[in-house]
XYZ file of C-alpha atoms in Angstrom:
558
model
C 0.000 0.000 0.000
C 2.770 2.646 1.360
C 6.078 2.742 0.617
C 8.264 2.426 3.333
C 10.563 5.856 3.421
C 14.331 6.184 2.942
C 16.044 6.041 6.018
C 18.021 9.520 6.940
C 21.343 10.091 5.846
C 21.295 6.942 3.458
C 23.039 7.196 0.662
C 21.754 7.042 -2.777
C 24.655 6.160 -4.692
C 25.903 2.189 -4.873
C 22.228 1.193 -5.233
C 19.701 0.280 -7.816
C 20.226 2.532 -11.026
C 16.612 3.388 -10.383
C 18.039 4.874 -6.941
C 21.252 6.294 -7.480
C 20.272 9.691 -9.034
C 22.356 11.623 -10.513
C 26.163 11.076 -10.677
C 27.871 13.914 -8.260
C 30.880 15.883 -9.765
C 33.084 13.357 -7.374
C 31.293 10.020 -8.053
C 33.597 9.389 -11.153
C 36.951 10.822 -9.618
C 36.180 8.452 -6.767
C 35.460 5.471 -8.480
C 38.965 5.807 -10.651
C 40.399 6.898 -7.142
C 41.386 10.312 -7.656
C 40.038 11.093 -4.339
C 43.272 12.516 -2.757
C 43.331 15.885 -4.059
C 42.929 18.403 -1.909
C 39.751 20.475 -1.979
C 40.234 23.522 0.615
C 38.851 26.912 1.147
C 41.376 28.917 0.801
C 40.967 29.814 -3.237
C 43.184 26.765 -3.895
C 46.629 27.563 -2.573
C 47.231 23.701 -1.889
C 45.808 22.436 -4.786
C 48.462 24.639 -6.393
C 51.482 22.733 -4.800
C 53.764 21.053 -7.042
C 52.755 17.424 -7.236
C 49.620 18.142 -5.493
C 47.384 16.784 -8.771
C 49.170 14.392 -9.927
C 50.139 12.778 -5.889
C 46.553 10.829 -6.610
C 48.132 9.480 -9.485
C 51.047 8.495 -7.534
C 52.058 5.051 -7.246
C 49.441 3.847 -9.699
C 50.732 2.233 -13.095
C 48.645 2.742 -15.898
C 50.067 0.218 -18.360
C 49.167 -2.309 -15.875
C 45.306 -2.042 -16.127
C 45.027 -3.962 -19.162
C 47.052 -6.086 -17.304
C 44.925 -6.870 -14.373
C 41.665 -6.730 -16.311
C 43.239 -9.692 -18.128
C 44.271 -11.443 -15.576
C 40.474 -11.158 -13.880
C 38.514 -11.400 -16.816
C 40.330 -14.205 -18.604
C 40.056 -17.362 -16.529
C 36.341 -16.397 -16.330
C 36.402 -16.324 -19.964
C 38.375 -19.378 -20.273
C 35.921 -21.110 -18.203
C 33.148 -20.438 -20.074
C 34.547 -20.887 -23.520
C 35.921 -24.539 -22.705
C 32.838 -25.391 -20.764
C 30.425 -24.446 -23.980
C 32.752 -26.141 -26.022
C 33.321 -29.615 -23.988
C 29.648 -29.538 -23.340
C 29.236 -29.659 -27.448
C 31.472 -31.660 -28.027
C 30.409 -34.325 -25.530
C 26.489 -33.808 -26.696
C 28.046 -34.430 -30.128
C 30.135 -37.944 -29.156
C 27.036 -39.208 -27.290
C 24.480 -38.513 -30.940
C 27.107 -40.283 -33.042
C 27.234 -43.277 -30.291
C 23.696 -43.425 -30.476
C 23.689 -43.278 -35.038
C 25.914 -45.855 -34.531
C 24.323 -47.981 -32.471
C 20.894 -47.417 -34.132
C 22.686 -48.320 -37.793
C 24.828 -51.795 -35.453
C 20.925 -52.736 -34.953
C 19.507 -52.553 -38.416
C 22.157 -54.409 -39.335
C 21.682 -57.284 -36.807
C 18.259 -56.839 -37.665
C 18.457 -57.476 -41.364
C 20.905 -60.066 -41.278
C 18.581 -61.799 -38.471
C 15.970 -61.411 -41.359
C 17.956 -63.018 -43.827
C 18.491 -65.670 -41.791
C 14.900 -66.410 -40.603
C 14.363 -69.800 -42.930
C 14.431 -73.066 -42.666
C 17.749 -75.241 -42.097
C 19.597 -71.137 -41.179
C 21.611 -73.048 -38.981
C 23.670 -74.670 -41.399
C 23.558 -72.073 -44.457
C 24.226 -68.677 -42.723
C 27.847 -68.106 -43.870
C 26.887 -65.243 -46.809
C 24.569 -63.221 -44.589
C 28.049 -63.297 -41.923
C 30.637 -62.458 -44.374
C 28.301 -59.486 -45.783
C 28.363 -58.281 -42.211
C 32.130 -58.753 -41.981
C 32.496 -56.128 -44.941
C 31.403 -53.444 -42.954
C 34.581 -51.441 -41.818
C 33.407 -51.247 -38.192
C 32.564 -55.111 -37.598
C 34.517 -57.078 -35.330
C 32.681 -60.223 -34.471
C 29.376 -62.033 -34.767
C 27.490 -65.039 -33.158
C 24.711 -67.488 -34.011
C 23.195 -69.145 -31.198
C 20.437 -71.732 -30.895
C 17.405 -71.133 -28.976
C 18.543 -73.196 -26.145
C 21.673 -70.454 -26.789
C 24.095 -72.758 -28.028
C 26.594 -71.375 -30.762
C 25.873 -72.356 -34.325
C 28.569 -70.282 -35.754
C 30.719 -67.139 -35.073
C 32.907 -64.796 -37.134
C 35.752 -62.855 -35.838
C 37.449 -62.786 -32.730
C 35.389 -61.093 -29.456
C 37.649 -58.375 -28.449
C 39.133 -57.904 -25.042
C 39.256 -54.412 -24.638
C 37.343 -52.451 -22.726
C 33.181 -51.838 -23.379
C 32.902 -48.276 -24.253
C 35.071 -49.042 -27.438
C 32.862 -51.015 -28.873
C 28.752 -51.270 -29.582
C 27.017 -54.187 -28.839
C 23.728 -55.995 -30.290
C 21.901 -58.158 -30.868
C 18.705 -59.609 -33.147
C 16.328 -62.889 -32.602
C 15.645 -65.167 -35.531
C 12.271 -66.197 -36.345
C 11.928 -68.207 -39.314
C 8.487 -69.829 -38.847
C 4.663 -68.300 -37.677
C 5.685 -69.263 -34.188
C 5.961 -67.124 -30.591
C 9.366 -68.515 -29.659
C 12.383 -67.361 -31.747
C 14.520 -70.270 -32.834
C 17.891 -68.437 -32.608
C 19.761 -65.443 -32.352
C 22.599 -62.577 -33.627
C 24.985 -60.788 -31.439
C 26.985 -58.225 -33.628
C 29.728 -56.097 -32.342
C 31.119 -52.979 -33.708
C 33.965 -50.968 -32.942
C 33.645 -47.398 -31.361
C 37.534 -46.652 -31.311
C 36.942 -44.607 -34.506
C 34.597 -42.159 -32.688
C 36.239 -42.244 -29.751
C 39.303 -41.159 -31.601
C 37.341 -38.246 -33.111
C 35.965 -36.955 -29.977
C 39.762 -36.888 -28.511
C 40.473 -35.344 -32.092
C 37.783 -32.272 -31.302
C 38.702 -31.843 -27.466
C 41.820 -30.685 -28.817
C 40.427 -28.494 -31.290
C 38.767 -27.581 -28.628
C 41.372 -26.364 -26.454
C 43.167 -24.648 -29.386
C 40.057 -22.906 -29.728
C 39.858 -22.086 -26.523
C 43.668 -20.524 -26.463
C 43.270 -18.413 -29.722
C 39.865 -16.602 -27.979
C 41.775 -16.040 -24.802
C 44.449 -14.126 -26.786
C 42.234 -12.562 -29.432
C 40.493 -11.319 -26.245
C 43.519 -10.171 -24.242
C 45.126 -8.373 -27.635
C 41.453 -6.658 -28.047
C 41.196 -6.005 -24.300
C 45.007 -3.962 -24.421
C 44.158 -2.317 -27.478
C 41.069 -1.044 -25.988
C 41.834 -0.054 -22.506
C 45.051 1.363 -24.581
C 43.044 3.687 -26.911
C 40.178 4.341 -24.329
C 41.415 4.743 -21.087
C 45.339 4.979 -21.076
C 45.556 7.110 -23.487
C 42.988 9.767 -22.454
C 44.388 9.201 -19.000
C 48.167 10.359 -20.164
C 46.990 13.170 -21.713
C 44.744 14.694 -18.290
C 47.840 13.842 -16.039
C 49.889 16.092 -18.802
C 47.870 18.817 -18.359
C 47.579 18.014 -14.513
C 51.803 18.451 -14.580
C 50.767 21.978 -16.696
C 48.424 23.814 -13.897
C 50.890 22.875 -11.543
C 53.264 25.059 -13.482
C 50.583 27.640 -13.355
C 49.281 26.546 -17.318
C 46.246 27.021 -17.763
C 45.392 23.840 -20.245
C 42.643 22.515 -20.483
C 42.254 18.519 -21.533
C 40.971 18.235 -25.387
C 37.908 16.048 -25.179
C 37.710 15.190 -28.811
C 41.355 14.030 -29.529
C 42.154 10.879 -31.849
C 41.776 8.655 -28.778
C 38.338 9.286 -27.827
C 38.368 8.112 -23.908
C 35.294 6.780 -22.053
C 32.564 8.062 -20.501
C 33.963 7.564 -16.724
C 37.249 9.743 -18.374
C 35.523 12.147 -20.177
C 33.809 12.865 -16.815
C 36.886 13.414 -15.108
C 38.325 15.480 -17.682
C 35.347 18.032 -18.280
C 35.177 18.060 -14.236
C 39.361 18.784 -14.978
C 38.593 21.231 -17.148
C 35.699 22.957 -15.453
C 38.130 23.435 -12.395
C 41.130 25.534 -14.852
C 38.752 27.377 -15.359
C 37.557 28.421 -12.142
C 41.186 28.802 -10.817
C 41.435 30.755 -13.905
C 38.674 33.303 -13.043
C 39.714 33.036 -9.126
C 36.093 34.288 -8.208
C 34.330 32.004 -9.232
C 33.719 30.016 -5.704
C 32.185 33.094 -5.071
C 29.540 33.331 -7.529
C 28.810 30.077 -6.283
C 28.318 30.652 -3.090
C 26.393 33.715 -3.677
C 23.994 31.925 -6.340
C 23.595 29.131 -3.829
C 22.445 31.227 -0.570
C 20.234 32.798 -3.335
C 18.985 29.504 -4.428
C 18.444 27.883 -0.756
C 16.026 30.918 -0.161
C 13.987 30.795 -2.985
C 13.747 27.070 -1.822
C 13.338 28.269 1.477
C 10.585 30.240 0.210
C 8.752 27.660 -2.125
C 8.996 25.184 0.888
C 7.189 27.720 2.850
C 4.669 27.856 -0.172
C 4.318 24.144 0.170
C 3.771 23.691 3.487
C 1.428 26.280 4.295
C -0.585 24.577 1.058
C -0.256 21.373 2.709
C -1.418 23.010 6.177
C -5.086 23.957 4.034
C -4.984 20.911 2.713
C -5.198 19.176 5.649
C -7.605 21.090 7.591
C -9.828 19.926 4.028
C -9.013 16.713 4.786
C -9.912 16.586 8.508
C -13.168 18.750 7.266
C -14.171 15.954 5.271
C -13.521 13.014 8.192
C -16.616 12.645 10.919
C -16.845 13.354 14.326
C -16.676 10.776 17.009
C -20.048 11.592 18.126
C -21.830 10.707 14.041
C -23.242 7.485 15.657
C -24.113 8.166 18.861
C -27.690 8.640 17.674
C -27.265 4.854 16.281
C -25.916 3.702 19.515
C -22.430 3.377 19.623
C -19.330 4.484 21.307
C -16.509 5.504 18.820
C -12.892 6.681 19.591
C -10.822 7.489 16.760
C -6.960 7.211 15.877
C -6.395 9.237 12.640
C -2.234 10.394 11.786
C -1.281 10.924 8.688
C 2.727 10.469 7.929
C 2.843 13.417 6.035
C 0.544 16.169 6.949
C -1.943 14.897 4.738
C -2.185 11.704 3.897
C -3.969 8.187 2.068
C -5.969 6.438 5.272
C -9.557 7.546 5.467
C -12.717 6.728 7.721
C -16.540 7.406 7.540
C -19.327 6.987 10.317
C -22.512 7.697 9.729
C -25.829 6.917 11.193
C -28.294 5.950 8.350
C -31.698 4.428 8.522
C -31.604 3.637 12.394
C -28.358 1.629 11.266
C -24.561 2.821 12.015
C -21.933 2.682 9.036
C -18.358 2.699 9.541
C -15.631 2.421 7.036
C -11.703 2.365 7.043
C -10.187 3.102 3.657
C -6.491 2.774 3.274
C -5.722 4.132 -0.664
C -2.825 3.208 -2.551
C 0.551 5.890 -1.122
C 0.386 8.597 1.125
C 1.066 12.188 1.073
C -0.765 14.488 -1.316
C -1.306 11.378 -4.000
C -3.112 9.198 -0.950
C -5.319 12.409 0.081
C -6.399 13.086 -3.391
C -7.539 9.532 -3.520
C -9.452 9.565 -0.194
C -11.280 12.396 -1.847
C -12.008 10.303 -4.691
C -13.430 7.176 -1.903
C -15.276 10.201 0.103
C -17.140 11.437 -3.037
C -18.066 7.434 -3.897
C -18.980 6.594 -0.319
C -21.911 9.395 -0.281
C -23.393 8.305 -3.810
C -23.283 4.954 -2.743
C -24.818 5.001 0.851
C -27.352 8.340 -0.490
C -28.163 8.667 -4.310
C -28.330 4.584 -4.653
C -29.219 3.405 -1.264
C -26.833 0.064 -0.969
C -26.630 -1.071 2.490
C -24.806 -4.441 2.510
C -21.155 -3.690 3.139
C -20.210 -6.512 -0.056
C -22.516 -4.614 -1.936
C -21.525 -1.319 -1.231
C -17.614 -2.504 -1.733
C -18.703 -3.795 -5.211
C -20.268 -0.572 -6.011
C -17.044 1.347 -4.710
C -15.008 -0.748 -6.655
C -16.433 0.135 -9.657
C -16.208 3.826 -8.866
C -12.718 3.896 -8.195
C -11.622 1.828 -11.149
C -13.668 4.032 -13.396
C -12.602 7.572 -12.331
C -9.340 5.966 -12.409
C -9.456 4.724 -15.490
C -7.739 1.565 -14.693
C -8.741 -0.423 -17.636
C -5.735 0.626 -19.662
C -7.628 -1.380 -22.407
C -10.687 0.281 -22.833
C -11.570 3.438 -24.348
C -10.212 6.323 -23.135
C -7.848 3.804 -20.743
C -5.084 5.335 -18.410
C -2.265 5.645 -21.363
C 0.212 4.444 -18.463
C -1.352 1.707 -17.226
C -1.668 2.822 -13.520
C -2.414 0.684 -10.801
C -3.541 2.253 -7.687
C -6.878 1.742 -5.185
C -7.559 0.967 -1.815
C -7.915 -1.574 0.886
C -11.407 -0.807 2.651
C -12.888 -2.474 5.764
C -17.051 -1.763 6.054
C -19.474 -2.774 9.314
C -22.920 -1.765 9.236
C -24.760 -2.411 12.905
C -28.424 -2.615 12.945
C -28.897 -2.612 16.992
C -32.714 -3.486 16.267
C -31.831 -7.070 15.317
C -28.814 -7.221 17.156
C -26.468 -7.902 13.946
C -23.245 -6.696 12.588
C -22.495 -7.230 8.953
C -18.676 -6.878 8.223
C -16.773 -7.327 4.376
C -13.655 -6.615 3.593
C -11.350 -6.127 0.274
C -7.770 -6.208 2.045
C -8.603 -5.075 5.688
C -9.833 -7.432 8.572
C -12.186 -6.446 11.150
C -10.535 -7.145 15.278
C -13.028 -7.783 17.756
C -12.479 -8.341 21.675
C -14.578 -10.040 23.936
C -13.615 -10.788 27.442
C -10.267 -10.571 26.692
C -10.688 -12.978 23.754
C -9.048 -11.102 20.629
C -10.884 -12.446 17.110
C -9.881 -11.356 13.481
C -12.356 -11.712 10.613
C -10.884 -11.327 8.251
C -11.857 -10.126 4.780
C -11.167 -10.818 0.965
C -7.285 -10.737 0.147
C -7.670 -8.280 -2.733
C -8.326 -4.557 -2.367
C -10.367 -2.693 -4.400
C -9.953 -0.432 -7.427
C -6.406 -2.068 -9.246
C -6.574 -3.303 -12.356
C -8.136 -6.817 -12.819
C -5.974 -9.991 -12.651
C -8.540 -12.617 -12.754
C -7.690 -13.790 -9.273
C -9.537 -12.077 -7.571
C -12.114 -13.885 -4.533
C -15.492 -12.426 -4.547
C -17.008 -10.132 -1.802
C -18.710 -11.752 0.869
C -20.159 -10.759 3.996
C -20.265 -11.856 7.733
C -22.832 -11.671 10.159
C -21.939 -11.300 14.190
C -24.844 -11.373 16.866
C -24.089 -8.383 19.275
C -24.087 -8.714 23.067
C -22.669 -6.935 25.941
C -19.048 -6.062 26.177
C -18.327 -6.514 22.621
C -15.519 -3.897 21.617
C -14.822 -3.437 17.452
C -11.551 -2.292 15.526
C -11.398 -1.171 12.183
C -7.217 -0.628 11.613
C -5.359 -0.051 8.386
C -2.242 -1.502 8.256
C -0.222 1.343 8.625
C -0.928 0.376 12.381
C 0.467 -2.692 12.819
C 3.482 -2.097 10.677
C 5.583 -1.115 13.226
C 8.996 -1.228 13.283
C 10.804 -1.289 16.393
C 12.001 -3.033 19.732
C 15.466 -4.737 21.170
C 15.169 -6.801 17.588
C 14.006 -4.159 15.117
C 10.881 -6.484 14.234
C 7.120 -5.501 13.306
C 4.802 -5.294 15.558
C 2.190 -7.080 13.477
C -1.476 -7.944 14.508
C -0.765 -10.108 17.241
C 1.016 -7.102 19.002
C -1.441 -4.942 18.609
C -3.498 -7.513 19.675
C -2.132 -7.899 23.104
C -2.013 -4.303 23.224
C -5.834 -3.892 22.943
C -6.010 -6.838 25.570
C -3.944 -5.635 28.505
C -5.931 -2.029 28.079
C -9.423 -3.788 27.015
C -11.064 -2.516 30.806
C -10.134 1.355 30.347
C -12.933 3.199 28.703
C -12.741 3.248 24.440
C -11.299 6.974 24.080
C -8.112 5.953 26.732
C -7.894 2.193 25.273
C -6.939 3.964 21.829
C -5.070 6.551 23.487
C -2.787 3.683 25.105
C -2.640 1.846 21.690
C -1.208 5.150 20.548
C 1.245 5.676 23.442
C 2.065 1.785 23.205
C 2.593 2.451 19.359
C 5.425 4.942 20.282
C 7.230 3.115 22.693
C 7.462 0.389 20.586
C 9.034 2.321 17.762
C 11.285 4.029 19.473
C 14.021 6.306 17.786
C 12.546 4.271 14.515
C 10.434 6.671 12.026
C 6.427 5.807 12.173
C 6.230 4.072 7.877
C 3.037 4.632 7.119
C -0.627 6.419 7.611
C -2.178 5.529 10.572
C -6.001 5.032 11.041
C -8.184 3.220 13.613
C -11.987 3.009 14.472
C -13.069 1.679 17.727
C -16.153 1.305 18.529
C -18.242 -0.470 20.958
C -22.582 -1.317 20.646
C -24.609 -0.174 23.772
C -26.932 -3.011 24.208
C -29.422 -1.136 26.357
């Protein structure tokens, strides 16, 4: 629902390129290590010292980063290449063992074919020599069907079993089930075995020339890139110490990278303030200038966000709205940022008492615009069309939001950026004449405590008002009888999201929970105001995350 906020004095840069903002004037000189020169106030006196530029320089040897990128870069590369390649070659071996075991079974199969007549046993020397012409044979064998030998061909060899391919056919001359003999032929895989030793070591050659083609590239392009352009700034570095005024030429033959062409315009922009000698200055004079015309729009802001708010607590009930309808109601409404994206409504309609919790997608001035948005929704809903089933008016205010919304990127006149914001919303309606309290719920449960018994009912996962996913469970109600001593809460989650504690953990439901239990005999205004005070400790020094808002309320059954 809310994002959690940045904590103070965390850096931005080292993150997520979506974090990191802009690079600072520095960032580059850091990350090359240039961070020794000295930056003082007193117009640059030490910068001028002899050696002073170039002493971050010092001790670093340029013709060695090709060097140690090489070193760092190649095994990796190495490692890859001759993994690919003995992966391809191995996939390779293993498809021409299996061709040439398919093509060592049609053979035994064709010959067992040829065989498959009458009297084969003692007229089966053509179909064996035919076999015997095949470059790859090395032995055959006819056996009986009680698996004596009828004949044989070649000598069985004695190596070892991956060298050669084995198989073997049955011989069925006749109609009948049993096969009255059988061919075992042998082939011999030294010949692929041979070529798969042959393309390992094409393999490693392989490997060797890409390693070098790489390394040659790699020099040539650190070289021409980044040596080069580096030379040529720690020239002109030697020049200002002399007094020079050079600046670095950006578009020289060796055009130099990004990070370097950083450094030198940053170079460059210096010369030329040490060249004006004033122009710190200006600087300083257009920056107090600047920080009060921010100084002044802040004060715009906030005094904007101070009317905004009062229209925001303008448009929230009273505690006393249903004490017509029979109810005691405390309230716990804090926005994190003046204004903010949690909402409530009570209202006493029809002898029956309403009360909703809205928590709406962010917080800050996006979150109160949208509460605006749920308040103007709420009153056609519960006046102009008269729904009073909470599921039915959540259905209704579904369809309210996603329309003014425009969340059906789709459709006609669709949100061209596909947005995806809504609300989680929590609705009771109490009818005290029958004694009933109907509760839904799109993303918000509803805590109730009886006699010290804490109960969550809790309501349909999905809020309301995001774009459709298909998922989503429908709305359904729930119906609880009302008796004495019966308290109600109605919380956003911005409540039990509390960080804090020995262990930095959240507080959760179940601590709130207990909360409400050890206060649950103090009258409803103080039990919220010790949720609130218990909320505090429990944070700590941590910052409160998101917009708070709870609705307690408690049936008088007399």
């Amino acid at each position: 629902m809310s994002g959690e906020p940045l904590a103070q004095g965390t850096s931005r840069r080292g993150g997520s390129l979506r974090g990191a903002g802009p690079m600072r004037r520095g960032d580059a000189l850091a990350d090359l290590g240039f961070t020794e020169v000295p930056t003082t106030q007193d117009g640059g006196a030490d910068t001028m010292r002899p050696g002073a530029l170039r002493g971050a320089a010092r001790g670093r040897n340029l013709d060695g980063l090709a060097h140690a990128l090489f070193l760092r870069l190649s095994p990796v590369i190495a490692a890859v290449v001759l993994a690919t390649q003995v992966v391809i070659a191995w996939v390779n071996y293993g498809d021409q063992i299996r061709i040439e075991g398919v093509r060592a079974q049609m053979m035994a199969d064709m010959t067992a074919r040829a065989l498959a007549r009458p009297g084969w046993a003692t007229a089966y020397d053509p179909q064996l020599q035919a076999l015997a012409l095949d470059p790859a044979f090395r032995y055959a064998v006819l056996r009986d069907a009680s698996g004596s030998m009828v004949g044989r061909l070649g000598e069985e060899p004695r190596g070892r079993n991956f060298e050669r391919i084995q198989v073997s056919a049955e011989i069925n001359p006749g109609p009948a089930d049993q096969p009255a003999g059988s061919l075992t032929l042998a082939l011999s895989a030294e010949g692929l075995r041979a070529n798969a030793e042959k393309q390992f070591v094409m393999v490693l050659g392989a490997s060797l020339a890409l390693i070098l083609a790489f390394a040659l590239a790699l020099r040539l392009a650190v070289g021409r890139h980044v040596l080069a352009p580096l030379r040529r700034l720690l020239s002109a570095m030697g020049q200002v110490e002399h007094k020079e005024w050079v600046t670095v030429d950006l578009a020289g033959r060796h055009r130099p990278s990004r990070e370097i062409a950083d450094i030198s315009a940053a170079f460059n922009r210096m010369v030329e303030g040490l060249r004006s000698g004033d122009e710190a200055r200006h600087l300083l004079a257009e920056l107090e200038r600047t920080h009060a015309r921010l100084a002044e729009a802040n004060g715009l802001v906030m005094e904007s966000l101070g009317y905004a708010r009062r229209i925001q607590q303008a448009v929230l009930p009273g505690a006393n709205a249903l004490r017509e309808a029979g109810l005691e109601v405390a309230v716990l409404w804090e926005p994190l940022h003046v204004v903010g994206g949690d909402y409530y409504w009570l209202e006493e309609i029809d002898g029956l008492g309403i009360v909703v919790v809205a928590d709406c997608t962010g917080h800050g001035v996006p979150g109160a615009f949208l509460t605006l948005i749920v308040a103007t929704a709420l009153d056609r809903i519960l006046h102009d069309q008269g729904l009073r089933r909470p599921e039915a008016i959540l259905a209704a205010l579904d369809g309210v939001v996603r329309a003014r919304l425009r969340q059906d990127a789709g459709a006609s006149g669709g949100a061209p950026d596909g947005s995806d914001d809504g609300l989680d919303c929590g609705i009771c309606v109490i009818d005290r004449a029958s004694g009933t309290l109907d509760f839904a719920g799109a993303g918000l449960a509803l805590t109730m405590l009886v006699d010290g018994e804490i109960t969550r009912i809790k309501g349909r996962r999905h809020g309301l008002g995001y774009r459709r996913t298909g998922r989503e469970e429908a709305l359904a109600g729930t119906t609880v009888r009302l008796r004495d001593g019966q308290t109600f809460f109605l919380m956003t989650d911005g409540v039990s999201d509390q960080m804090g504690g020995m262990s930095r953990r959240l507080l959760g439901h179940r601590g709130v929970a207990e909360i409400l239990g050890r206060h649950r005999d103090l009258p409803l205004a103080e039990q919220v105001a010790a949720l609130e005070t218990a909320l505090a400790v429990h944070r700590g020094a941590e910052p409160c995350r998101d917009d708070m808002a709870l609705v307690a309320f408690r049936p008088t059954m007399g």
